[in-house]
Amino acid sequence: MKLLQRALGPATLVTLLGTFIMGMWVTPKATMLDGGGDLVRMLYVHPAVAWVALYVSFGTTTVASALYLWRRTRSVVMDRIAYCAMEVSALFIFLTLVTGSIWGRPAWGVWWAWDARLTSTAILGVFVLGYLALRRANGDPEARARRSAVFGILIALDIPIIHFAVVWWKTLHQSATVLNSTGNVLVHGSMLWTLLLSFVAFTLLFVWLLRFRYRLEVMRETSQQSRRDVAVAARQREGA
Amino acid sequence: MIRTALLVARKDLLIEARSRVLLWQVLPFGLLSLLLCGLALGPAQAGKSSAAPGLFYLVMLFVTLLMINRSQGVEHAAGTRESVAVLGLDPAGVFLGKTLALTVELWLTGAVIVGGAVLTLHTAFAGTVAALPSIAVALGAMAAAGTMYGALTAGIDGPATLLPVLTLPAFAPLLVAGERSFSSALHGGALWEWWVIMLVALVGYLAIGVLLYGVLEDS
Amino acid sequence: MTTTVLSLRNAVVMRNDFPLLSGVDLDVHEGELVVFTGANGAGKTSLLRLLGGLLPLTSGTGRVGNVALDDEHRRAIRRNVGWLGHEGSFYQDLSVMENLTFAARALERPLVAIAPALVRVGLQDRMDTPTKALSAGQRRRLGLAWLLVRRPSIWLLDEPYASLDDAGRAFLDELIGDVGRAGATVLLSAHDPLRSPELTPTTYRLAGGRIVERT
């Protein structure tokens, strides 16, 4: 386990570097996708950060929230994981929207189009802000953990709705990038490998950031517990 | 659970009948909002815009926020929360009861607002009537979601400002599905996708509410 | 030998990082009358809320009846105690009768017990009055009427004498004596000692969220 933890940082760096090098210099320009030329290199950033934002980080929060709510697995660890994953998710949602706008601008002619997936991602971003606001509004740790966990489950209900919105709504968005509706691969050769590498790289980046955020949260709670012990002792002295 | 649900629904509707907040505050707000929509569209578009279904749902969305606040505010008045807490009511039943009461209130309000939409935004009468089942389901789903989100924010700092931040993103797909199905009823077009979204949302929120409302009560 | 119906060991309750209770040890026996006294902010209300399952225990252990005072059982505890808060009871827009009917149906108590309870507390002429139109003392009586309908074995009364006139106080003394003789355990908070010589409570003084004196 410790070996894996030690390898996480270097592995993240190597895969990100590999994605960058391959994306910038190894893979060709392409014309088959919208926004051809060099702009196609956004292919190696935007889908991966969107994947992490919409599925990996939200999935982590949802699973951790569910495990917190289930009595057998309820623990402060699950609450911490859910919260930290949501904070990291905020970063990836921001990156998704920014990279999506950059990629879409030449193709659509505008920075923001009322595209189903872009709009849905923005809505998820508001969900994340709402989650973080809910955490800050609740002072009591146990109540905060419960409310956040329930909210994490509620958000999960919206994710499939967003997914189907891509299919059912009129959209300007890039249609499925890797697989088409019959499962045939659309991207080939070095582009495909670079794309897959980007997914691995950004997923590792998420895990790496989550790990560090988790450690910060543990330190914060330890400090808070010390303050509580001091507060209890001071309260007891009131009665002496 | 069902017995508690009916008891709580009856209690909520009785409170509404006594206080008349729906009649004297919420309905006027909704009708005023509808008029403001017409003003915002401008004289050229007011009364003939295809945005009418969306505007109807936008008004109902804000009405729902008011009603959620009201529904939870009733439970969290000074002294009420504790005296009711010691009754130890089944939380799943409480959730269903409050959802049922809120749904009835939204249907009543929605009926008036949709009538206002026919009158002021000139939505076709036959199409509007055809849209009523989808409106009923959409408002039911909003009631279920709203009851959960209302409980999520009840009793903490700044619930009035936090509630919209949490609830509006959840309402967004319902607003879209409701608008699409209302528009389809008016102008024709595929309906089944939007029914799926509304029904999935309704069933999903009901299921989550039955399972998890008690967790929020204890918080 | 009387049974212990309530016990706490080093009970700590935190709310927003503030210790409402900072380590309470308590044993209460069946049929006992207990009075908690102390200055404002000493923790009297918090202690009663904890025993009523209305506040979660942060650390320490507790038991109410045969039920552990933990998150899993708080709802069960709440169903089995009677609570009278100092901020009034039930729904402001409903009448006295409507509130009691709702509560009786919720706990499957007989509706026929409501009218005699209202007579006992002197609210028989206020059955159709909305709760928000009652005075503070009358709202207190409404809460007591509910307890009479419920007949719980443990009564938790938070400052029940506040807002009562002399007649009201005498009535409450008599009521507490009656329910105590019927076997109920009564715990209440008060700023002043009980006046009635017939009531012989065990008095605990609280300060700084703990019990500091027992008489």
XYZ file of C-alpha atoms in Angstrom:
674
model
C 0.000 0.000 0.000
C 2.788 2.407 0.927
C 4.557 1.566 -2.302
C 1.418 2.453 -4.238
C 1.089 5.727 -2.345
C 4.702 6.610 -3.060
C 4.306 5.724 -6.713
C 1.185 7.807 -7.160
C 2.923 11.169 -7.502
C 5.571 10.031 -9.989
C 3.011 8.027 -11.965
C 0.768 11.071 -12.224
C 3.652 13.236 -13.372
C 4.859 10.704 -15.914
C 1.433 10.110 -17.441
C 0.652 13.841 -17.604
C 4.002 14.507 -19.191
C 3.483 11.658 -21.613
C 0.067 13.015 -22.564
C 1.529 16.471 -23.118
C 4.426 15.274 -25.226
C 2.365 12.934 -27.330
C -0.471 15.389 -27.667
C 1.739 18.270 -28.732
C 4.368 16.587 -30.889
C 3.583 12.978 -31.698
C -0.055 12.968 -32.729
C -0.988 14.568 -36.046
C -3.284 17.445 -36.733
C -6.674 16.169 -37.733
C -9.478 17.319 -39.946
C -12.042 14.589 -39.319
C -13.249 16.151 -36.055
C -14.836 19.563 -35.725
C -12.304 22.276 -35.012
C -9.541 20.636 -36.959
C -5.903 21.563 -37.180
C -4.007 22.020 -33.922
C -7.208 22.669 -32.020
C -7.871 18.944 -32.115
C -5.160 18.589 -29.467
C -7.795 19.715 -26.950
C -9.027 16.146 -27.474
C -6.316 15.064 -25.055
C -7.499 17.395 -22.279
C -11.171 18.193 -22.416
C -12.763 14.697 -22.559
C -10.453 13.445 -19.805
C -11.169 16.304 -17.392
C -14.877 15.979 -18.181
C -14.693 12.260 -17.454
C -13.052 12.962 -14.089
C -15.420 15.838 -13.284
C -18.672 14.101 -14.157
C -17.994 10.480 -13.325
C -14.886 9.859 -11.247
C -15.206 12.627 -8.675
C -18.987 12.606 -8.432
C -18.912 8.838 -8.369
C -16.444 8.929 -5.497
C -18.614 11.371 -3.565
C -21.757 9.341 -4.199
C -20.221 6.043 -3.151
C -18.595 7.566 -0.067
C -21.878 9.275 0.843
C -23.785 6.022 0.506
C -21.209 4.212 2.632
C -21.488 6.930 5.251
C -25.257 6.623 5.386
C -25.149 2.841 5.700
C -24.668 2.119 9.377
C -22.250 -0.754 8.907
C -19.762 1.363 7.003
C -20.497 4.731 8.603
C -17.271 6.438 9.547
C -15.710 9.849 9.484
C -13.354 8.560 6.756
C -16.256 8.257 4.326
C -17.436 11.768 5.118
C -13.944 13.123 4.537
C -13.580 11.285 1.222
C -16.950 12.552 -0.008
C -16.168 16.139 0.932
C -12.613 16.143 -0.427
C -13.687 14.520 -3.683
C -16.312 17.209 -4.124
C -13.750 19.968 -3.592
C -11.436 18.438 -6.187
C -14.439 18.009 -8.459
C -14.953 21.786 -8.400
C -11.542 22.217 -9.987
C -12.218 19.658 -12.686
C -15.636 21.076 -13.514
C -14.049 24.492 -13.916
C -11.424 22.976 -16.215
C -14.131 21.178 -18.196
C -16.022 24.377 -18.822
C -12.908 26.385 -19.674
C -11.410 23.788 -22.025
C -14.814 23.201 -23.557
C -15.197 26.909 -24.271
C -11.712 27.142 -25.733
C -12.354 24.146 -27.975
C -15.834 25.248 -28.948
C -15.109 28.885 -29.725
C -13.588 28.381 -33.198
C -16.189 25.775 -34.082
C -19.267 27.537 -32.683
C -18.164 31.129 -33.060
C -19.062 31.905 -29.429
C -17.474 31.226 -26.039
C -20.718 29.861 -24.632
C -23.398 28.004 -26.523
C -26.536 26.671 -24.910
C -25.381 23.181 -25.609
C -26.924 20.430 -23.491
C -23.695 18.991 -22.139
C -22.039 22.350 -21.461
C -25.170 23.583 -19.725
C -25.526 20.376 -17.753
C -21.905 20.565 -16.664
C -22.474 24.123 -15.507
C -25.481 22.907 -13.523
C -23.318 20.254 -11.898
C -20.868 23.007 -11.073
C -23.603 24.825 -9.197
C -24.395 21.567 -7.398
C -20.783 21.427 -6.252
C -20.915 25.011 -5.018
C -24.149 24.164 -3.230
C -22.524 21.164 -1.563
C -19.618 23.302 -0.377
C -22.039 25.994 0.835
C -24.000 23.362 2.743
C -20.797 22.175 4.430
C -20.010 25.697 5.546
C -23.515 26.440 6.818
C -23.540 23.470 9.181
C -21.428 23.819 12.306
C -22.178 20.509 13.989
C -19.862 17.857 12.432
C -22.301 14.974 12.665
C -25.241 16.924 11.257
C -22.994 18.331 8.547
C -21.813 14.877 7.549
C -25.362 13.524 7.339
C -26.776 16.398 5.357
C -23.829 16.340 2.967
C -24.163 12.601 2.493
C -27.860 12.899 1.667
C -27.095 15.735 -0.747
C -24.416 13.587 -2.370
C -27.041 10.924 -3.068
C -29.496 13.498 -4.405
C -26.886 14.854 -6.823
C -26.261 11.326 -8.113
C -29.874 11.199 -9.255
C -29.128 14.070 -11.628
C -26.099 12.504 -13.308
C -28.019 10.022 -15.496
C -30.427 12.787 -16.445
C -27.461 14.782 -17.692
C -26.142 11.798 -19.600
C -29.422 11.251 -21.434
C -29.723 14.955 -22.086
C -26.749 14.630 -24.456
C -28.628 12.127 -26.540
C -32.111 13.616 -26.395
C -31.540 17.325 -26.608
C -30.559 19.290 -29.661
C -26.860 19.795 -29.136
C -23.965 21.614 -30.706
C -21.581 19.467 -28.707
C -19.057 17.149 -30.225
C -20.806 13.840 -30.621
C -19.244 10.788 -28.956
C -15.546 11.123 -29.404
C -14.157 7.654 -28.871
C -16.998 5.297 -29.745
C -19.961 5.917 -31.984
C -23.435 4.593 -31.275
C -22.593 1.171 -32.742
C -19.443 0.836 -30.669
C -16.977 1.430 -33.477
C -13.865 3.354 -32.576
C -13.734 6.792 -34.182
C -10.237 7.796 -33.186
C -7.277 5.771 -34.391
C -3.621 5.148 -33.951
C -1.494 7.442 -31.853
C -4.482 9.695 -31.209
C -6.379 6.858 -29.583
C -3.465 5.869 -27.385
C -2.829 9.474 -26.387
C -6.501 9.924 -25.598
C -6.543 6.820 -23.415
C -3.308 7.931 -21.738
C -4.943 11.292 -20.965
C -7.814 9.525 -19.227
C -5.348 7.605 -17.073
C -3.274 10.724 -16.397
C -6.143 12.913 -15.271
C -7.667 10.125 -13.204
C -4.347 9.718 -11.411
C -4.204 13.483 -10.970
C -7.618 13.345 -9.308
C -6.500 10.589 -6.945
C -3.298 12.454 -6.150
C -5.142 15.702 -5.388
C -7.742 13.817 -3.360
C -5.041 12.213 -1.264
C -3.437 15.519 -0.415
C -6.760 17.193 0.277
C -7.693 14.291 2.550
C -4.514 14.728 4.555
C -5.247 18.424 4.952
C -8.739 17.586 6.178
C -7.374 15.154 8.764
C -4.997 17.836 10.022
C -7.837 20.359 10.203
C -10.050 17.965 12.171
C -7.246 17.099 14.566
C -6.752 20.775 15.252
C -10.490 21.220 15.691
C -10.661 18.330 18.151
C -7.912 19.964 20.210
C -9.890 23.196 20.234
C -12.957 21.268 21.374
C -11.065 19.665 24.232
C -9.883 23.117 25.306
C -13.458 24.424 25.039
C -14.800 21.585 27.212
C -12.120 22.223 29.851
C -12.881 25.955 29.842
C -16.588 25.222 30.170
C -15.944 22.941 33.121
C -13.968 25.715 34.812
C -17.046 27.958 34.576
C -18.704 25.780 37.158
C -15.735 25.464 39.479
C -46.057 4.837 6.923
C -49.206 5.522 4.870
C -51.214 6.361 7.973
C -48.573 8.866 9.064
C -48.389 10.277 5.536
C -52.120 10.935 5.421
C -52.050 12.410 8.937
C -49.220 14.790 8.063
C -50.709 15.737 4.683
C -54.020 16.500 6.321
C -52.276 18.584 8.977
C -50.298 20.595 6.406
C -53.355 21.261 4.266
C -55.334 22.245 7.357
C -52.611 24.717 8.325
C -52.759 26.140 4.819
C -56.526 26.404 4.972
C -56.278 28.260 8.300
C -53.427 30.594 7.388
C -54.409 31.256 3.733
C -50.786 32.023 2.835
C -51.277 30.275 -0.497
C -54.311 32.348 -1.327
C -53.135 35.783 -0.208
C -49.385 35.632 -0.755
C -48.239 32.864 -3.062
C -50.927 33.148 -5.749
C -50.577 36.923 -6.066
C -46.803 36.457 -6.322
C -47.261 33.899 -9.087
C -49.702 36.004 -11.058
C -47.517 39.079 -10.686
C -44.520 37.089 -11.899
C -46.507 36.064 -14.965
C -47.291 39.684 -15.705
C -43.645 40.602 -15.253
C -42.736 37.907 -17.786
C -44.995 39.581 -20.293
C -43.397 42.935 -19.576
C -39.915 41.437 -19.907
C -40.769 39.960 -23.299
C -41.615 43.407 -24.561
C -44.770 44.675 -26.276
C -43.954 42.975 -29.568
C -43.537 39.523 -28.059
C -45.838 39.587 -25.057
C -48.785 37.404 -25.863
C -47.346 35.539 -28.800
C -44.026 34.144 -27.710
C -43.074 30.503 -27.927
C -41.340 31.058 -24.594
C -44.690 30.824 -22.782
C -44.264 27.207 -21.542
C -40.796 27.984 -20.201
C -42.043 31.131 -18.521
C -44.875 29.188 -16.904
C -42.398 26.732 -15.435
C -40.057 29.501 -14.368
C -42.880 31.116 -12.411
C -43.835 27.760 -10.892
C -40.235 27.167 -9.951
C -40.145 30.364 -7.874
C -43.556 29.585 -6.430
C -42.247 26.165 -5.408
C -39.302 27.746 -3.614
C -41.713 29.924 -1.638
C -43.867 26.939 -0.762
C -40.897 24.804 0.301
C -39.770 27.553 2.653
C -43.291 27.801 4.000
C -43.622 24.026 4.421
C -40.394 23.758 6.405
C -40.897 27.023 8.226
C -44.105 25.685 9.732
C -42.158 22.767 11.210
C -39.342 24.906 12.573
C -41.261 27.612 14.378
C -40.123 28.142 17.976
C -41.178 25.180 20.076
C -42.920 23.336 17.261
C -39.950 21.236 16.226
C -39.386 19.784 19.660
C -43.008 19.135 20.520
C -43.474 17.338 17.193
C -40.126 15.519 17.437
C -41.241 13.763 20.617
C -44.148 12.284 18.717
C -41.550 10.123 16.991
C -43.424 10.047 13.688
C -42.186 7.662 11.022
C -39.925 9.908 8.906
C -40.828 8.145 5.661
C -44.473 8.879 6.385
C -43.667 12.497 7.243
C -41.818 12.866 3.933
C -44.649 11.371 1.913
C -47.226 13.434 3.782
C -45.404 16.713 3.268
C -44.773 15.841 -0.384
C -48.437 15.044 -0.881
C -49.552 18.298 0.735
C -47.019 20.331 -1.257
C -48.109 18.600 -4.466
C -51.754 19.493 -3.857
C -50.775 23.092 -3.132
C -48.653 23.276 -6.292
C -51.444 21.777 -8.372
C -53.879 24.366 -7.086
C -51.416 27.172 -7.728
C -50.431 25.687 -11.074
C -54.048 25.537 -12.186
C -54.418 29.260 -11.548
C -51.075 30.146 -13.129
C -51.733 28.022 -16.216
C -55.052 29.773 -16.555
C -53.152 33.028 -16.323
C -50.791 31.783 -19.033
C -53.727 31.104 -21.363
C -55.062 34.566 -20.664
C -51.907 36.693 -20.728
C -49.401 34.682 -22.769
C -52.078 33.347 -25.138
C -51.108 29.695 -24.962
C -53.626 27.660 -26.943
C -56.397 26.355 -24.695
C -56.607 22.869 -26.194
C -52.838 22.421 -26.093
C -52.697 23.693 -22.546
C -55.332 21.201 -21.452
C -53.361 18.446 -23.204
C -50.291 19.515 -21.239
C -52.024 19.246 -17.850
C -50.979 15.620 -17.133
C -47.325 16.423 -17.761
C -47.648 19.590 -15.668
C -49.122 17.531 -12.834
C -46.258 15.032 -12.927
C -43.599 17.735 -13.201
C -45.036 19.587 -10.216
C -45.234 16.332 -8.267
C -41.573 15.674 -8.955
C -40.748 19.229 -7.887
C -42.715 18.713 -4.689
C -40.824 15.517 -3.873
C -37.464 17.107 -4.639
C -38.445 20.278 -2.816
C -39.461 18.440 0.342
C -36.066 16.759 0.457
C -34.117 19.923 -0.236
C -36.237 21.860 2.202
C -35.388 19.383 4.936
C -31.741 19.544 3.881
C -31.568 23.261 4.595
C -34.006 23.511 7.483
C -32.635 24.566 10.816
C -29.219 25.753 9.619
C -27.751 29.196 9.087
C -29.171 31.039 6.110
C -31.716 28.511 4.830
C -33.571 31.119 2.789
C -30.467 31.846 0.721
C -29.106 28.316 0.659
C -32.324 26.655 -0.509
C -32.306 28.118 -4.046
C -28.602 27.299 -4.507
C -29.259 23.642 -3.723
C -32.676 23.272 -5.277
C -32.531 25.144 -8.573
C -29.907 22.858 -10.162
C -32.117 19.904 -9.263
C -35.125 21.645 -10.733
C -33.334 22.523 -13.967
C -33.918 19.150 -15.692
C -37.555 19.233 -14.529
C -37.937 22.731 -15.885
C -36.538 21.604 -19.228
C -38.614 18.420 -19.367
C -41.730 20.301 -18.324
C -41.165 23.049 -20.859
C -40.469 20.551 -23.637
C -43.562 18.516 -22.900
C -45.743 21.646 -22.585
C -44.363 22.895 -25.912
C -44.939 19.498 -27.491
C -48.539 19.563 -26.316
C -48.950 23.025 -27.844
C -47.063 22.584 -31.085
C -46.643 18.846 -31.525
C -43.519 16.775 -31.215
C -42.059 13.823 -29.352
C -43.074 13.596 -25.734
C -41.860 10.311 -24.364
C -38.288 11.419 -23.478
C -39.573 14.197 -21.262
C -42.043 11.893 -19.561
C -39.162 9.534 -18.802
C -37.166 12.333 -17.200
C -40.104 13.539 -15.102
C -41.110 10.053 -14.008
C -37.553 8.995 -13.223
C -37.118 12.170 -11.173
C -40.450 11.636 -9.385
C -39.776 8.002 -8.533
C -36.134 8.708 -7.682
C -36.888 11.538 -5.271
C -39.729 9.595 -3.667
C -37.463 6.591 -3.135
C -34.593 8.665 -1.738
C -36.996 10.595 0.458
C -38.551 7.463 1.938
C -35.111 6.035 2.661
C -33.241 9.117 3.847
C -35.686 11.703 5.226
C -35.144 10.318 8.702
C -31.413 11.020 8.450
C -32.167 14.685 7.832
C -34.696 14.859 10.661
C -32.106 13.592 13.100
C -29.659 16.235 11.886
C -35.322 -0.953 45.520
C -36.296 1.555 42.888
C -35.196 1.141 39.302
C -32.843 3.603 37.644
C -34.757 5.011 34.683
C -32.194 7.562 33.504
C -28.443 7.493 33.681
C -25.600 9.483 32.195
C -21.877 8.967 32.456
C -19.535 11.802 31.516
C -22.054 13.091 28.969
C -20.671 15.745 26.655
C -22.836 17.550 24.093
C -21.236 19.883 21.576
C -23.073 22.325 19.325
C -21.050 24.362 16.798
C -17.857 23.654 18.724
C -19.376 24.909 21.987
C -19.830 22.409 24.838
C -23.435 22.674 25.931
C -22.733 19.926 28.439
C -19.198 19.259 29.595
C -19.380 15.934 31.380
C -22.596 15.121 33.229
C -22.996 12.163 35.567
C -26.558 11.485 36.636
C -28.787 8.719 37.954
C -32.541 9.184 38.292
C -34.811 6.601 39.876
C -38.350 5.662 38.964
C -40.946 7.997 40.444
C -38.341 10.560 41.469
C -38.930 14.288 41.163
C -35.777 16.038 39.963
C -35.209 19.766 39.671
C -32.288 21.255 37.734
C -31.342 24.749 38.800
C -28.623 27.118 37.717
C -27.891 30.395 36.037
C -28.817 31.124 32.410
C -26.542 29.166 30.109
C -25.663 26.583 32.760
C -26.957 23.733 30.591
C -30.376 22.952 32.144
C -32.310 22.978 28.880
C -29.563 21.107 27.057
C -29.592 18.390 29.700
C -33.342 17.959 29.417
C -33.109 17.893 25.610
C -30.394 15.264 25.787
C -32.548 13.076 28.036
C -35.489 13.557 25.675
C -33.508 12.372 22.661
C -33.637 15.848 21.164
C -29.878 16.372 21.222
C -27.199 13.896 20.172
C -24.584 12.768 22.664
C -21.113 13.771 21.510
C -19.243 11.590 23.994
C -19.974 9.630 27.116
C -22.827 7.173 27.594
C -26.439 7.396 28.581
C -29.562 5.355 29.005
C -33.237 6.295 29.102
C -35.301 3.419 30.382
C -33.821 0.354 28.719
C -32.773 2.280 25.643
C -29.223 3.423 24.984
C -28.871 7.119 24.297
C -27.283 6.798 20.873
C -28.228 7.940 17.373
C -29.875 4.670 16.482
C -32.369 4.872 19.353
C -33.099 8.566 19.732
C -36.415 8.334 17.924
C -37.502 5.493 20.199
C -36.547 7.566 23.234
C -38.513 10.552 21.941
C -41.662 8.462 21.576
C -41.451 7.369 25.179
C -40.885 10.650 27.001
C -43.165 13.616 27.538
C -41.683 17.013 26.694
C -42.789 20.508 27.652
C -40.583 23.205 26.171
C -40.503 26.797 27.261
C -41.148 28.085 23.748
C -44.627 26.711 23.316
C -45.944 23.680 21.573
C -47.204 22.365 18.246
C -48.519 24.325 15.301
C -49.357 27.987 15.689
C -52.035 28.098 13.019
C -53.999 25.116 14.327
C -56.467 25.339 17.162
C -55.968 23.759 20.563
C -58.249 20.871 19.643
C -56.700 20.358 16.202
C -53.200 20.224 17.673
C -54.147 17.704 20.331
C -56.087 15.610 17.836
C -53.077 15.505 15.510
C -50.765 14.518 18.337
C -53.182 11.898 19.697
C -53.592 10.308 16.284
C -49.816 10.351 15.780
C -49.269 8.330 18.936
C -52.523 6.379 18.680
C -53.856 7.763 21.943
C -57.628 7.837 22.523
C -59.247 11.033 21.319
C -61.755 10.838 24.174
C -58.968 11.671 26.613
C -58.496 15.138 25.103
C -61.580 16.895 26.484
C -60.992 15.864 30.137
C -57.350 16.916 29.826
C -58.392 20.348 28.593
C -60.793 20.681 31.504
C -58.042 19.725 33.927
C -55.725 22.450 32.628
C -58.493 25.025 32.307
C -58.519 25.353 28.516
C -61.955 23.895 27.888
C -63.202 27.268 26.621
C -60.264 27.595 24.220
C -60.710 24.448 22.160
C -61.186 26.315 18.898
C -58.664 29.066 19.588
C -55.583 29.051 17.332
C -52.464 28.342 19.342
C -50.872 31.608 18.236
C -53.706 33.483 19.932
C -53.011 31.897 23.313
C -50.940 33.612 25.962
C -47.595 32.128 26.947
C -49.146 30.634 30.060
C -52.003 29.138 28.088
C -49.574 27.568 25.646
C -47.833 26.024 28.599
C -51.164 24.584 29.699
C -51.730 23.204 26.192
C -48.428 21.360 26.485
C -49.493 20.000 29.865
C -52.831 18.903 28.430
C -50.949 16.888 25.864
C -48.860 15.241 28.552
C -52.042 14.312 30.388
C -53.381 12.684 27.227
C -50.122 10.863 26.647
C -49.360 9.803 30.207
C -45.676 9.101 29.559
C -43.612 7.471 32.286
C -40.948 10.198 32.060
C -41.890 13.882 32.061
C -39.320 16.469 30.939
C -40.468 20.018 31.717
C -38.296 22.953 30.655
C -38.977 25.938 32.915
C -42.649 25.018 33.345
C -43.254 27.749 35.935
C -42.217 30.576 33.619
C -45.149 32.772 32.539
C -47.496 31.211 35.101
C -49.374 33.313 37.629
C -49.870 32.188 41.246
C -52.936 30.142 40.364
C -51.060 28.562 37.511
C -48.141 27.687 39.750
C -50.405 26.118 42.329
C -52.106 24.123 39.597
C -48.743 22.890 38.289
C -47.582 21.894 41.771
C -50.744 19.868 42.212
C -50.342 18.260 38.783
C -46.727 17.296 39.399
C -47.704 15.804 42.735
C -50.499 13.775 41.109
C -48.361 12.352 38.291
C -45.560 11.603 40.714
C -47.913 9.639 42.951
C -49.077 7.784 39.829
C -45.498 6.587 39.330
C -44.155 8.935 36.675
C -40.620 10.271 36.858
C -40.580 14.059 36.529
C -37.533 16.169 35.667
C -37.853 19.904 35.376
C -35.685 22.972 35.213
C -36.340 26.058 37.298
C -34.577 29.201 38.385
C -36.245 29.196 41.800
C -36.863 26.403 44.306
C -40.289 24.776 44.269
C -42.698 26.494 46.624
C -44.963 23.607 47.508
C -43.925 21.879 50.737
C -45.561 18.676 49.499
C -43.056 18.340 46.677
C -39.701 16.988 47.821
C -37.434 16.985 44.831
C -33.842 16.001 44.413
C -32.224 19.232 43.286
C -29.158 19.407 41.071
C -27.414 22.696 40.480
C -25.707 23.061 37.126
C -22.859 25.345 36.163
C -20.520 25.250 33.188
C -22.457 22.404 31.609
C -22.003 20.052 34.585
C -23.750 19.125 37.803
C -21.867 20.846 40.613
C -24.154 20.285 43.579
C -26.853 17.853 44.695
C -29.338 18.435 47.487
